[in-house]
Amino acid sequence: MPKLIIDRLDGNGLGVARYKNRLVRVAYVIPGEEVYVKKVDKRRINYPTRILNESSERVTPLCPFFGLCGGCRLQHMKYSAQLKLKEETIYRLFYEFDVEKFDKILPSPKIFHYRNKMEFVFAERFGDLILGLRMFGSFKTIIDLSNCFLQKEEANEAMLIIKRILRKRMYKPYNLITHKGFLRYLVIRTSFKEKGMLINVVTTSENILNIEEIYEALISEFESISVYWSVNDTLSDVAYGDIKRNLGLEFIQERILNFRFRIYPYTFFQTNPLQAERLYNIVRKKANGGNTALDVYSGIGTIGIIVSDKYDIVYGIESMKESIQSAWLTAKDNDINNINFIHGKAEDKLKEFVGKNVDTIIFDPPRAGLSKQVIKSALEIKPNQIIYISCNPRTQVRDLRYFVEKGYVISYVRPVDMFPHTPHIESIVVLEKK
């Protein structure tokens, strides 16, 4: 069996080793370890059959499904080692810039049961309905879960109750190959500082979901429950659909820095709310204040509302209609009167602020980062300050080059660990105009 020496981990949490002058990837390893693999596959992920010299950073994973389920990839590493790995990744990515201040990575206050949202997939095994997450490296294979160490304990209890009900009803899961079947996704959203759980069962229109039975079973166990039924007949494999029915609460709430935010089935909200509060507090402290701020990709208005007392007026730009509606209601709930929300794409709406006096632009885009049109408009607006929050530092670095070339200085960088046991990193960057 070939022996490999693990040199480093890549951005996906996979070990990188050299074999016959080719780089190969190995799962569930730690830099410095020597491992045997059954056969070296230069194109696909390799798996260790034996580890010769285990790293001192290696620990026994808590989750019995680790190594099969794709939800966690770094649970075999001490949390301190995960933080060091992520911090070094940010330093390496930002090496090309003259950064005035690098701050240490912000650890997550919880490293297990920290997520407020999980999307579980329905499937079939030996004629039985199963519910879980996709196997790491396989899109079609679903691991049947009885417990998930990422979501709250109450959500695990709800997941088992719902699976038991749906099994008894003999509903058929959707098949990705034949495009037939009924059950597609179960989405569970929970509050951490408020009481509330929102359940969304996404199906096809092949059958009628008895959500009364689900609601009655959950309300007898939990205090504040919302149950939605959504239908998705498209070929797109996403946990999204047209809402057909709702029982119980219309939305749940979460509290961040003493502001309460409404969360509906399809509104975006940071999935690690306890860490999100700390991240937003940093953003609030770094925001210079002034006359006008733009919160671009504003979602339900979280950042704009949190910094609203530092500006005369704040504008939130968001393309999802449901998020805009939630943002207006949330602003009203919190008695915020100096914020306006604009429905539309950032590429279109940002142009309207060219030539106007804007002090700060705050970006919190999707993983793809900023489009060239958004960057162009932002440079034409010429704000004194740009705060760029990213869940993908690689696209963030790509975008920052444009701002640095046009005279902006990176005054602050801080990595934030929003997703323990995964290779994902969040980062906050502050740019100031020279």
Short mmCIF file of N, CA, C and O in Angstrom, two decimals, residues 327-388:
data_model
loop_
_atom_site.label_atom_id
_atom_site.label_comp_id
_atom_site.label_asym_id
_atom_site.label_seq_id
_atom_site.Cartn_x
_atom_site.Cartn_y
_atom_site.Cartn_z
N ALA A 327 -37.42 42.73 6.71
CA ALA A 327 -36.58 43.83 7.18
C ALA A 327 -37.42 45.03 7.62
O ALA A 327 -37.17 45.63 8.67
N TRP A 328 -38.42 45.39 6.81
CA TRP A 328 -39.30 46.52 7.17
C TRP A 328 -40.01 46.24 8.49
O TRP A 328 -40.10 47.11 9.37
N LEU A 329 -40.54 45.02 8.64
CA LEU A 329 -41.25 44.67 9.87
C LEU A 329 -40.32 44.64 11.08
O LEU A 329 -40.68 45.08 12.17
N THR A 330 -39.10 44.16 10.85
CA THR A 330 -38.12 44.10 11.94
C THR A 330 -37.72 45.49 12.38
O THR A 330 -37.59 45.77 13.59
N ALA A 331 -37.52 46.40 11.41
CA ALA A 331 -37.18 47.79 11.75
C ALA A 331 -38.30 48.42 12.59
O ALA A 331 -38.04 49.11 13.59
N LYS A 332 -39.54 48.13 12.20
CA LYS A 332 -40.69 48.65 12.95
C LYS A 332 -40.74 48.05 14.35
O LYS A 332 -41.00 48.77 15.33
N ASP A 333 -40.49 46.74 14.45
CA ASP A 333 -40.49 46.08 15.75
C ASP A 333 -39.49 46.71 16.72
O ASP A 333 -39.71 46.74 17.93
N ASN A 334 -38.36 47.18 16.16
CA ASN A 334 -37.28 47.73 16.98
C ASN A 334 -37.26 49.25 17.03
O ASN A 334 -36.29 49.84 17.52
N ASP A 335 -38.33 49.88 16.52
CA ASP A 335 -38.46 51.35 16.53
C ASP A 335 -37.29 52.04 15.85
O ASP A 335 -36.78 53.06 16.31
N ILE A 336 -36.83 51.47 14.72
CA ILE A 336 -35.77 52.08 13.92
C ILE A 336 -36.43 52.86 12.78
O ILE A 336 -37.09 52.27 11.91
N ASN A 337 -36.25 54.16 12.77
CA ASN A 337 -36.95 55.01 11.80
C ASN A 337 -36.04 55.64 10.74
O ASN A 337 -36.53 56.33 9.85
N ASN A 338 -34.73 55.44 10.86
CA ASN A 338 -33.81 56.07 9.92
C ASN A 338 -33.19 55.08 8.94
O ASN A 338 -32.05 55.21 8.51
N ILE A 339 -33.96 54.03 8.62
CA ILE A 339 -33.46 53.03 7.68
C ILE A 339 -34.49 52.80 6.58
O ILE A 339 -35.70 52.74 6.85
N ASN A 340 -34.01 52.69 5.34
CA ASN A 340 -34.86 52.41 4.18
C ASN A 340 -34.34 51.17 3.48
O ASN A 340 -33.11 51.00 3.34
N PHE A 341 -35.25 50.32 3.04
CA PHE A 341 -34.85 49.10 2.34
C PHE A 341 -35.28 49.18 0.88
O PHE A 341 -36.41 49.56 0.58
N ILE A 342 -34.33 48.83 0.00
CA ILE A 342 -34.55 48.93 -1.44
C ILE A 342 -34.52 47.54 -2.03
O ILE A 342 -33.54 46.80 -1.87
N HIS A 343 -35.61 47.18 -2.72
CA HIS A 343 -35.70 45.86 -3.33
C HIS A 343 -35.09 45.89 -4.73
O HIS A 343 -35.52 46.67 -5.58
N GLY A 344 -34.09 45.07 -4.96
CA GLY A 344 -33.47 45.00 -6.28
C GLY A 344 -32.06 44.44 -6.19
O GLY A 344 -31.52 44.20 -5.10
N LYS A 345 -31.46 44.19 -7.36
CA LYS A 345 -30.10 43.67 -7.40
C LYS A 345 -29.11 44.77 -7.06
O LYS A 345 -29.27 45.92 -7.45
N ALA A 346 -28.05 44.38 -6.38
CA ALA A 346 -27.01 45.36 -6.01
C ALA A 346 -26.42 46.01 -7.25
O ALA A 346 -26.09 47.20 -7.23
N GLU A 347 -26.28 45.24 -8.33
CA GLU A 347 -25.71 45.78 -9.57
C GLU A 347 -26.52 46.96 -10.10
O GLU A 347 -25.97 47.90 -10.68
N ASP A 348 -27.84 46.90 -9.91
CA ASP A 348 -28.72 47.96 -10.42
C ASP A 348 -28.88 49.10 -9.43
O ASP A 348 -28.80 50.28 -9.80
N LYS A 349 -29.11 48.78 -8.18
CA LYS A 349 -29.48 49.79 -7.19
C LYS A 349 -28.30 50.61 -6.67
O LYS A 349 -28.46 51.76 -6.27
N LEU A 350 -27.10 50.02 -6.69
CA LEU A 350 -25.94 50.75 -6.19
C LEU A 350 -25.61 51.95 -7.08
O LEU A 350 -25.10 52.97 -6.60
N LYS A 351 -25.92 51.81 -8.37
CA LYS A 351 -25.66 52.92 -9.31
C LYS A 351 -26.38 54.20 -8.90
O LYS A 351 -25.91 55.29 -9.18
N GLU A 352 -27.54 54.06 -8.26
CA GLU A 352 -28.35 55.22 -7.91
C GLU A 352 -27.69 56.11 -6.86
O GLU A 352 -28.11 57.25 -6.64
N PHE A 353 -26.63 55.60 -6.21
CA PHE A 353 -25.97 56.38 -5.16
C PHE A 353 -24.69 57.05 -5.65
O PHE A 353 -24.00 57.72 -4.88
N VAL A 354 -24.35 56.84 -6.93
CA VAL A 354 -23.18 57.52 -7.50
C VAL A 354 -23.44 59.03 -7.51
O VAL A 354 -24.49 59.49 -7.93
N GLY A 355 -22.48 59.79 -7.02
CA GLY A 355 -22.63 61.24 -6.95
C GLY A 355 -23.24 61.72 -5.65
O GLY A 355 -23.33 62.94 -5.42
N LYS A 356 -23.68 60.79 -4.81
CA LYS A 356 -24.26 61.17 -3.51
C LYS A 356 -23.22 60.99 -2.40
O LYS A 356 -22.27 60.23 -2.54
N ASN A 357 -23.43 61.68 -1.31
CA ASN A 357 -22.48 61.64 -0.19
C ASN A 357 -22.74 60.40 0.66
O ASN A 357 -23.69 60.36 1.44
N VAL A 358 -21.90 59.38 0.50
CA VAL A 358 -22.02 58.13 1.26
C VAL A 358 -20.75 57.97 2.10
O VAL A 358 -19.64 57.99 1.57
N ASP A 359 -20.92 57.81 3.39
CA ASP A 359 -19.77 57.68 4.29
C ASP A 359 -19.23 56.25 4.33
O ASP A 359 -18.01 56.03 4.28
N THR A 360 -20.14 55.27 4.44
CA THR A 360 -19.72 53.88 4.62
C THR A 360 -20.56 52.95 3.74
O THR A 360 -21.78 53.10 3.68
N ILE A 361 -19.90 52.01 3.07
CA ILE A 361 -20.60 50.91 2.41
C ILE A 361 -20.22 49.62 3.13
O ILE A 361 -19.03 49.36 3.37
N ILE A 362 -21.23 48.85 3.51
CA ILE A 362 -20.99 47.55 4.16
C ILE A 362 -21.45 46.45 3.21
O ILE A 362 -22.61 46.43 2.78
N PHE A 363 -20.53 45.57 2.86
CA PHE A 363 -20.83 44.44 1.98
C PHE A 363 -20.85 43.15 2.78
O PHE A 363 -19.94 42.90 3.59
N ASP A 364 -21.85 42.32 2.56
CA ASP A 364 -21.88 40.96 3.11
C ASP A 364 -22.48 40.06 2.03
O ASP A 364 -23.61 39.58 2.13
N PRO A 365 -21.69 39.81 0.96
CA PRO A 365 -22.23 39.12 -0.23
C PRO A 365 -22.25 37.60 -0.08
O PRO A 365 -21.67 37.05 0.86
N PRO A 366 -22.87 36.90 -1.04
CA PRO A 366 -22.78 35.44 -1.09
C PRO A 366 -21.34 35.00 -1.36
O PRO A 366 -20.45 35.83 -1.60
N ARG A 367 -21.12 33.68 -1.39
CA ARG A 367 -19.76 33.14 -1.54
C ARG A 367 -19.09 33.60 -2.84
O ARG A 367 -17.87 33.69 -2.91
N ALA A 368 -19.87 33.88 -3.86
CA ALA A 368 -19.28 34.29 -5.14
C ALA A 368 -18.63 35.66 -5.07
O ALA A 368 -17.88 36.05 -5.97
N GLY A 369 -18.90 36.43 -4.02
CA GLY A 369 -18.29 37.74 -3.87
C GLY A 369 -19.01 38.82 -4.65
O GLY A 369 -20.19 38.69 -4.99
N LEU A 370 -18.29 39.90 -4.94
CA LEU A 370 -18.87 41.06 -5.61
C LEU A 370 -18.68 40.96 -7.12
O LEU A 370 -17.62 40.54 -7.59
N SER A 371 -19.70 41.38 -7.86
CA SER A 371 -19.56 41.44 -9.32
C SER A 371 -18.75 42.68 -9.68
O SER A 371 -18.59 43.61 -8.89
N LYS A 372 -18.24 42.69 -10.90
CA LYS A 372 -17.45 43.84 -11.37
C LYS A 372 -18.27 45.11 -11.39
O LYS A 372 -17.76 46.20 -11.13
N GLN A 373 -19.58 44.99 -11.68
CA GLN A 373 -20.44 46.17 -11.71
C GLN A 373 -20.62 46.76 -10.32
O GLN A 373 -20.62 47.98 -10.13
N VAL A 374 -20.77 45.89 -9.31
CA VAL A 374 -20.89 46.36 -7.93
C VAL A 374 -19.62 47.07 -7.50
O VAL A 374 -19.66 48.16 -6.89
N ILE A 375 -18.47 46.49 -7.82
CA ILE A 375 -17.20 47.11 -7.47
C ILE A 375 -17.05 48.46 -8.19
O ILE A 375 -16.64 49.46 -7.58
N LYS A 376 -17.41 48.49 -9.47
CA LYS A 376 -17.32 49.73 -10.25
C LYS A 376 -18.17 50.84 -9.63
O LYS A 376 -17.71 51.97 -9.46
N SER A 377 -19.40 50.50 -9.27
CA SER A 377 -20.31 51.49 -8.67
C SER A 377 -19.78 51.97 -7.32
O SER A 377 -19.82 53.16 -7.00
N ALA A 378 -19.27 51.02 -6.52
CA ALA A 378 -18.74 51.39 -5.21
C ALA A 378 -17.56 52.34 -5.35
O ALA A 378 -17.43 53.31 -4.58
N LEU A 379 -16.69 52.11 -6.33
CA LEU A 379 -15.54 52.99 -6.55
C LEU A 379 -15.97 54.36 -7.05
O LEU A 379 -15.35 55.38 -6.73
N GLU A 380 -17.07 54.40 -7.81
CA GLU A 380 -17.59 55.68 -8.28
C GLU A 380 -18.28 56.46 -7.16
O GLU A 380 -18.28 57.69 -7.15
N ILE A 381 -18.86 55.75 -6.20
CA ILE A 381 -19.48 56.42 -5.05
C ILE A 381 -18.42 57.05 -4.15
O ILE A 381 -18.65 58.10 -3.55
N LYS A 382 -17.25 56.37 -4.05
CA LYS A 382 -16.12 56.88 -3.27
C LYS A 382 -16.44 57.07 -1.79
O LYS A 382 -16.27 58.17 -1.23
N PRO A 383 -16.92 56.05 -1.12
CA PRO A 383 -17.17 56.20 0.33
C PRO A 383 -15.86 56.35 1.08
O PRO A 383 -14.80 55.89 0.62
N ASN A 384 -15.90 56.98 2.24
CA ASN A 384 -14.70 57.10 3.06
C ASN A 384 -14.27 55.76 3.65
O ASN A 384 -13.10 55.54 3.92
N GLN A 385 -15.25 54.87 3.81
CA GLN A 385 -14.98 53.59 4.46
C GLN A 385 -15.78 52.48 3.80
O GLN A 385 -16.93 52.67 3.40
N ILE A 386 -15.14 51.32 3.66
CA ILE A 386 -15.82 50.11 3.17
C ILE A 386 -15.56 49.00 4.19
O ILE A 386 -14.41 48.76 4.58
N ILE A 387 -16.63 48.36 4.64
CA ILE A 387 -16.51 47.18 5.50
C ILE A 387 -17.00 45.98 4.71
O ILE A 387 -18.13 45.97 4.24
N TYR A 388 -16.13 45.01 4.53
CA TYR A 388 -16.42 43.86 3.68
C TYR A 388 -16.39 42.60 4.53
O TYR A 388 -15.33 42.17 4.99
#
